[in-house]
């Protein structure tokens, strides 16, 4: 399921309804709206799409629970984005302040404002393999150009490709700590800075960071885990009817992915419109002071270190209100996302027997009175 977006069909391949797909048409990924269950994971991803400043999602759960499928399905469902043609960072042409040095260097016509050539591209989804080096992630000196042309040039890395999209790290808890530090710093600042081999480069690197892992293989260090905006926990579904439905849908998709995607296209388009409307509404959503005070009170009650807890709660609750078509955040919004935003920020007490989720839910009942 992890490689659906990389598969390509040819004109010789014919779908089950007898219709041959377009030449070299990529097989559509599994539709996001067709994923059974995992409401917590899907909500976390949608909130980060509406408001990327939330800081990404850490997903911990059992193997085979649709973690990577959900990320790729969501990205594939999003509408194409406008980018400057030929830019290695896919700069947004309508945001002059965020342009890279290469795009800023494009000369303007005499007496006219700068006109950039624009193309539409799919939202990038970049996988970061466990064995990736820092050079591969951040970029480094372009050895080929250095040898053939005798010039110092920068070879962009995975962070450049992920700009304005998703950077997905499977088994993030097995990634080397220094790489996790780099990724989280870049995700927070939106800029990748490379200083090596005589090359000094700054380029935009704004992406939604999604990490997944199996809790049986260990957790991230608390100070790293805290840098993720939301933390979703997913488990194997135990409801027999839902498990049967998962198998049926997967078999149907495997038999004819084009027909399956078409079957869910109306639901997909409905969610696309909902996301677009939420993104437009987000700047106008009001966070009332009484709700903000309750957010701060909840973080104090749970003894959350630092202030990322309040910031994430405020951003996620605002995104939730926008997603549901409202212009004001309510206490109920905060209640719904409190566990997602705070479960990985609690102080670890080896003598504590109560589950983190239960601790937060109890504090929510005491502080966030409807």
mmCIF file of N, CA and C in Angstrom, residues 84-168:
data_model
loop_
_atom_site.group_PDB
_atom_site.id
_atom_site.type_symbol
_atom_site.label_atom_id
_atom_site.label_comp_id
_atom_site.label_asym_id
_atom_site.label_seq_id
_atom_site.Cartn_x
_atom_site.Cartn_y
_atom_site.Cartn_z
ATOM 1 N N UNK A 84 6.362 28.492 -9.248
ATOM 2 C CA UNK A 84 7.205 29.140 -10.257
ATOM 3 C C UNK A 84 7.871 28.056 -11.098
ATOM 4 N N UNK A 85 7.727 28.145 -12.415
ATOM 5 C CA UNK A 85 8.292 27.147 -13.316
ATOM 6 C C UNK A 85 9.810 27.098 -13.178
ATOM 7 N N UNK A 86 10.357 25.909 -13.061
ATOM 8 C CA UNK A 86 11.796 25.729 -12.977
ATOM 9 C C UNK A 86 12.393 25.942 -11.604
ATOM 10 N N UNK A 87 11.585 26.309 -10.623
ATOM 11 C CA UNK A 87 12.114 26.542 -9.273
ATOM 12 C C UNK A 87 12.265 25.211 -8.541
ATOM 13 N N UNK A 88 13.444 24.915 -8.007
ATOM 14 C CA UNK A 88 13.642 23.640 -7.305
ATOM 15 C C UNK A 88 12.898 23.565 -5.982
ATOM 16 N N UNK A 89 12.386 24.705 -5.511
ATOM 17 C CA UNK A 89 11.675 24.744 -4.229
ATOM 18 C C UNK A 89 10.175 24.940 -4.403
ATOM 19 N N UNK A 90 9.693 24.984 -5.634
ATOM 20 C CA UNK A 90 8.260 25.153 -5.920
ATOM 21 C C UNK A 90 7.707 26.400 -5.232
ATOM 22 N N UNK A 91 8.412 27.522 -5.347
ATOM 23 C CA UNK A 91 7.993 28.761 -4.703
ATOM 24 C C UNK A 91 6.595 29.176 -5.164
ATOM 25 N N UNK A 92 5.835 29.775 -4.251
ATOM 26 C CA UNK A 92 4.505 30.288 -4.580
ATOM 27 C C UNK A 92 4.656 31.651 -5.263
ATOM 28 N N UNK A 93 4.180 31.808 -6.498
ATOM 29 C CA UNK A 93 4.378 33.074 -7.221
ATOM 30 C C UNK A 93 3.631 34.255 -6.622
ATOM 31 N N UNK A 94 2.584 33.984 -5.840
ATOM 32 C CA UNK A 94 1.792 35.067 -5.263
ATOM 33 C C UNK A 94 2.280 35.485 -3.874
ATOM 34 N N UNK A 95 3.437 34.971 -3.445
ATOM 35 C CA UNK A 95 3.987 35.346 -2.139
ATOM 36 C C UNK A 95 5.423 35.818 -2.318
ATOM 37 N N UNK A 96 5.614 37.061 -2.739
ATOM 38 C CA UNK A 96 6.965 37.579 -3.007
ATOM 39 C C UNK A 96 7.914 37.458 -1.824
ATOM 40 N N UNK A 97 7.376 37.605 -0.608
ATOM 41 C CA UNK A 97 8.238 37.563 0.577
ATOM 42 C C UNK A 97 8.830 36.175 0.795
ATOM 43 N N UNK A 98 8.183 35.128 0.262
ATOM 44 C CA UNK A 98 8.669 33.780 0.491
ATOM 45 C C UNK A 98 9.459 33.199 -0.660
ATOM 46 N N UNK A 99 9.801 34.024 -1.658
ATOM 47 C CA UNK A 99 10.537 33.518 -2.809
ATOM 48 C C UNK A 99 11.982 33.198 -2.449
ATOM 49 N N UNK A 100 12.520 32.191 -3.133
ATOM 50 C CA UNK A 100 13.926 31.855 -2.943
ATOM 51 C C UNK A 100 14.797 32.860 -3.697
ATOM 52 N N UNK A 101 16.107 32.806 -3.485
ATOM 53 C CA UNK A 101 17.018 33.748 -4.147
ATOM 54 C C UNK A 101 16.954 33.613 -5.664
ATOM 55 N N UNK A 102 16.786 32.385 -6.158
ATOM 56 C CA UNK A 102 16.730 32.167 -7.604
ATOM 57 C C UNK A 102 15.524 32.872 -8.219
ATOM 58 N N UNK A 103 14.371 32.792 -7.567
ATOM 59 C CA UNK A 103 13.164 33.442 -8.101
ATOM 60 C C UNK A 103 13.251 34.960 -7.948
ATOM 61 N N UNK A 104 13.872 35.423 -6.873
ATOM 62 C CA UNK A 104 14.026 36.876 -6.693
ATOM 63 C C UNK A 104 14.947 37.458 -7.760
ATOM 64 N N UNK A 105 15.875 36.632 -8.263
ATOM 65 C CA UNK A 105 16.853 37.121 -9.231
ATOM 66 C C UNK A 105 16.278 37.241 -10.645
ATOM 67 N N UNK A 106 15.080 36.722 -10.871
ATOM 68 C CA UNK A 106 14.465 36.839 -12.193
ATOM 69 C C UNK A 106 14.184 38.314 -12.471
ATOM 70 N N UNK A 107 14.734 38.874 -13.553
ATOM 71 C CA UNK A 107 14.587 40.318 -13.781
ATOM 72 C C UNK A 107 13.159 40.696 -14.171
ATOM 73 N N UNK A 108 12.757 41.881 -13.773
ATOM 74 C CA UNK A 108 11.453 42.417 -14.164
ATOM 75 C C UNK A 108 11.586 43.140 -15.497
ATOM 76 N N UNK A 109 10.524 43.096 -16.299
ATOM 77 C CA UNK A 109 10.539 43.817 -17.562
ATOM 78 C C UNK A 109 10.513 45.322 -17.303
ATOM 79 N N UNK A 110 11.132 46.062 -18.187
ATOM 80 C CA UNK A 110 11.246 47.512 -18.007
ATOM 81 C C UNK A 110 9.864 48.146 -17.878
ATOM 82 N N UNK A 111 9.702 48.891 -16.796
ATOM 83 C CA UNK A 111 8.448 49.597 -16.574
ATOM 84 C C UNK A 111 7.307 48.718 -16.107
ATOM 85 N N UNK A 112 7.583 47.426 -15.844
ATOM 86 C CA UNK A 112 6.531 46.519 -15.413
ATOM 87 C C UNK A 112 6.992 45.760 -14.172
ATOM 88 N N UNK A 113 6.015 45.225 -13.456
ATOM 89 C CA UNK A 113 6.362 44.411 -12.300
ATOM 90 C C UNK A 113 6.902 43.062 -12.771
ATOM 91 N N UNK A 114 7.614 42.384 -11.884
ATOM 92 C CA UNK A 114 8.215 41.089 -12.220
ATOM 93 C C UNK A 114 7.120 40.079 -12.578
ATOM 94 N N UNK A 115 7.290 39.406 -13.692
ATOM 95 C CA UNK A 115 6.313 38.405 -14.123
ATOM 96 C C UNK A 115 6.982 37.033 -14.131
ATOM 97 N N UNK A 116 6.494 36.160 -13.260
ATOM 98 C CA UNK A 116 7.063 34.827 -13.132
ATOM 99 C C UNK A 116 6.242 33.831 -13.942
ATOM 100 N N UNK A 117 6.926 32.896 -14.558
ATOM 101 C CA UNK A 117 6.237 31.828 -15.278
ATOM 102 C C UNK A 117 5.660 30.849 -14.269
ATOM 103 N N UNK A 118 4.371 30.551 -14.391
ATOM 104 C CA UNK A 118 3.663 29.777 -13.377
ATOM 105 C C UNK A 118 3.176 28.451 -13.963
ATOM 106 N N UNK A 119 3.310 27.385 -13.168
ATOM 107 C CA UNK A 119 2.773 26.082 -13.545
ATOM 108 C C UNK A 119 1.979 25.515 -12.367
ATOM 109 N N UNK A 120 1.113 24.551 -12.650
ATOM 110 C CA UNK A 120 0.382 23.848 -11.600
ATOM 111 C C UNK A 120 1.074 22.520 -11.321
ATOM 112 N N UNK A 121 1.288 22.226 -10.045
ATOM 113 C CA UNK A 121 1.930 20.970 -9.658
ATOM 114 C C UNK A 121 1.122 20.307 -8.544
ATOM 115 N N UNK A 122 1.190 18.985 -8.430
ATOM 116 C CA UNK A 122 0.516 18.329 -7.308
ATOM 117 C C UNK A 122 1.202 18.657 -5.990
ATOM 118 N N UNK A 123 0.441 18.598 -4.916
ATOM 119 C CA UNK A 123 1.023 18.829 -3.586
ATOM 120 C C UNK A 123 2.100 17.774 -3.343
ATOM 121 N N UNK A 124 3.344 18.193 -3.071
ATOM 122 C CA UNK A 124 4.418 17.193 -2.905
ATOM 123 C C UNK A 124 4.276 16.367 -1.634
ATOM 124 N N UNK A 125 4.539 15.097 -1.762
ATOM 125 C CA UNK A 125 4.630 14.192 -0.608
ATOM 126 C C UNK A 125 5.980 13.498 -0.708
ATOM 127 N N UNK A 126 6.858 13.782 0.236
ATOM 128 C CA UNK A 126 8.228 13.266 0.195
ATOM 129 C C UNK A 126 8.439 12.288 1.340
ATOM 130 N N UNK A 127 8.894 11.094 1.010
ATOM 131 C CA UNK A 127 9.242 10.093 2.021
ATOM 132 C C UNK A 127 10.696 10.251 2.416
ATOM 133 N N UNK A 128 10.953 10.250 3.710
ATOM 134 C CA UNK A 128 12.323 10.326 4.200
ATOM 135 C C UNK A 128 12.732 8.945 4.698
ATOM 136 N N UNK A 129 13.623 8.270 3.972
ATOM 137 C CA UNK A 129 14.022 6.915 4.399
ATOM 138 C C UNK A 129 14.895 6.953 5.640
ATOM 139 N N UNK A 130 14.867 5.880 6.403
ATOM 140 C CA UNK A 130 15.615 5.821 7.658
ATOM 141 C C UNK A 130 17.116 5.978 7.441
ATOM 142 N N UNK A 131 17.625 5.502 6.324
ATOM 143 C CA UNK A 131 19.060 5.554 6.089
ATOM 144 C C UNK A 131 19.549 6.840 5.469
ATOM 145 N N UNK A 132 18.690 7.851 5.356
ATOM 146 C CA UNK A 132 19.085 9.105 4.706
ATOM 147 C C UNK A 132 20.153 9.831 5.518
ATOM 148 N N UNK A 133 21.128 10.399 4.805
ATOM 149 C CA UNK A 133 22.171 11.194 5.460
ATOM 150 C C UNK A 133 21.714 12.643 5.565
ATOM 151 N N UNK A 134 22.428 13.423 6.364
ATOM 152 C CA UNK A 134 22.091 14.834 6.510
ATOM 153 C C UNK A 134 22.246 15.575 5.184
ATOM 154 N N UNK A 135 23.267 15.202 4.387
ATOM 155 C CA UNK A 135 23.434 15.819 3.070
ATOM 156 C C UNK A 135 22.228 15.553 2.182
ATOM 157 N N UNK A 136 21.727 14.314 2.219
ATOM 158 C CA UNK A 136 20.574 13.963 1.385
ATOM 159 C C UNK A 136 19.329 14.716 1.836
ATOM 160 N N UNK A 137 19.207 14.955 3.119
ATOM 161 C CA UNK A 137 18.023 15.635 3.649
ATOM 162 C C UNK A 137 18.094 17.134 3.400
ATOM 163 N N UNK A 138 19.205 17.750 3.750
ATOM 164 C CA UNK A 138 19.313 19.210 3.701
ATOM 165 C C UNK A 138 19.831 19.739 2.365
ATOM 166 N N UNK A 139 20.581 18.915 1.629
ATOM 167 C CA UNK A 139 21.222 19.386 0.404
ATOM 168 C C UNK A 139 22.703 19.599 0.640
ATOM 169 N N UNK A 140 23.461 19.622 -0.451
ATOM 170 C CA UNK A 140 24.901 19.764 -0.322
ATOM 171 C C UNK A 140 25.493 20.298 -1.623
ATOM 172 N N UNK A 141 26.810 20.292 -1.709
ATOM 173 C CA UNK A 141 27.491 20.758 -2.911
ATOM 174 C C UNK A 141 27.192 19.829 -4.090
ATOM 175 N N UNK A 142 26.878 20.416 -5.243
ATOM 176 C CA UNK A 142 26.637 19.650 -6.467
ATOM 177 C C UNK A 142 27.994 19.219 -7.036
ATOM 178 N N UNK A 143 28.376 17.982 -6.736
ATOM 179 C CA UNK A 143 29.695 17.484 -7.133
ATOM 180 C C UNK A 143 29.837 17.443 -8.652
ATOM 181 N N UNK A 144 28.790 17.053 -9.362
ATOM 182 C CA UNK A 144 28.878 16.929 -10.817
ATOM 183 C C UNK A 144 29.202 18.268 -11.472
ATOM 184 N N UNK A 145 28.517 19.322 -11.051
ATOM 185 C CA UNK A 145 28.786 20.645 -11.625
ATOM 186 C C UNK A 145 30.152 21.162 -11.193
ATOM 187 N N UNK A 146 30.535 20.805 -9.990
ATOM 188 C CA UNK A 146 31.848 21.243 -9.515
ATOM 189 C C UNK A 146 32.959 20.613 -10.362
ATOM 190 N N UNK A 147 32.791 19.343 -10.744
ATOM 191 C CA UNK A 147 33.816 18.656 -11.518
ATOM 192 C C UNK A 147 33.779 19.034 -13.000
ATOM 193 N N UNK A 148 32.565 19.170 -13.559
ATOM 194 C CA UNK A 148 32.450 19.419 -15.001
ATOM 195 C C UNK A 148 32.554 20.885 -15.376
ATOM 196 N N UNK A 149 32.070 21.779 -14.469
ATOM 197 C CA UNK A 149 32.043 23.200 -14.801
ATOM 198 C C UNK A 149 32.970 24.033 -13.918
ATOM 199 N N UNK A 150 33.470 23.418 -12.863
ATOM 200 C CA UNK A 150 34.371 24.145 -11.979
ATOM 201 C C UNK A 150 33.692 25.230 -11.169
ATOM 202 N N UNK A 151 32.393 25.084 -10.921
ATOM 203 C CA UNK A 151 31.657 26.091 -10.150
ATOM 204 C C UNK A 151 31.063 25.441 -8.911
ATOM 205 N N UNK A 152 30.893 26.273 -7.893
ATOM 206 C CA UNK A 152 30.227 25.808 -6.685
ATOM 207 C C UNK A 152 28.723 25.994 -6.857
ATOM 208 N N UNK A 153 27.972 24.919 -6.748
ATOM 209 C CA UNK A 153 26.526 24.977 -6.901
ATOM 210 C C UNK A 153 25.878 24.091 -5.849
ATOM 211 N N UNK A 154 24.636 24.416 -5.528
ATOM 212 C CA UNK A 154 23.919 23.706 -4.474
ATOM 213 C C UNK A 154 23.022 22.631 -5.084
ATOM 214 N N UNK A 155 23.094 21.427 -4.537
ATOM 215 C CA UNK A 155 22.202 20.337 -4.937
ATOM 216 C C UNK A 155 21.122 20.199 -3.868
ATOM 217 N N UNK A 156 19.891 20.636 -4.155
ATOM 218 C CA UNK A 156 18.824 20.606 -3.139
ATOM 219 C C UNK A 156 18.551 19.194 -2.642
ATOM 220 N N UNK A 157 18.120 19.110 -1.386
ATOM 221 C CA UNK A 157 17.820 17.822 -0.782
ATOM 222 C C UNK A 157 16.324 17.584 -0.648
ATOM 223 N N UNK A 158 15.974 16.658 0.244
ATOM 224 C CA UNK A 158 14.572 16.285 0.423
ATOM 225 C C UNK A 158 13.735 17.431 0.985
ATOM 226 N N UNK A 159 14.356 18.290 1.797
ATOM 227 C CA UNK A 159 13.607 19.420 2.369
ATOM 228 C C UNK A 159 13.157 20.381 1.281
ATOM 229 N N UNK A 160 13.970 20.536 0.235
ATOM 230 C CA UNK A 160 13.591 21.406 -0.883
ATOM 231 C C UNK A 160 12.399 20.823 -1.625
ATOM 232 N N UNK A 161 12.416 19.511 -1.835
ATOM 233 C CA UNK A 161 11.313 18.862 -2.550
ATOM 234 C C UNK A 161 10.021 18.901 -1.757
ATOM 235 N N UNK A 162 10.130 18.916 -0.430
ATOM 236 C CA UNK A 162 8.933 18.872 0.419
ATOM 237 C C UNK A 162 8.298 20.236 0.618
ATOM 238 N N UNK A 163 8.942 21.311 0.176
ATOM 239 C CA UNK A 163 8.404 22.648 0.398
ATOM 240 C C UNK A 163 6.965 22.759 -0.111
ATOM 241 N N UNK A 164 6.080 23.273 0.744
ATOM 242 C CA UNK A 164 4.661 23.480 0.452
ATOM 243 C C UNK A 164 3.872 22.172 0.378
ATOM 244 N N UNK A 165 4.451 21.092 0.904
ATOM 245 C CA UNK A 165 3.749 19.819 0.877
ATOM 246 C C UNK A 165 3.877 19.080 2.194
ATOM 247 N N UNK A 166 4.066 17.775 2.100
ATOM 248 C CA UNK A 166 4.178 16.911 3.266
ATOM 249 C C UNK A 166 5.545 16.235 3.265
ATOM 250 N N UNK A 167 6.158 16.155 4.441
ATOM 251 C CA UNK A 167 7.358 15.342 4.619
ATOM 252 C C UNK A 167 6.974 14.209 5.557
ATOM 253 N N UNK A 168 6.994 12.989 5.036
ATOM 254 C CA UNK A 168 6.529 11.842 5.796
ATOM 255 C C UNK A 168 7.703 10.962 6.208
#
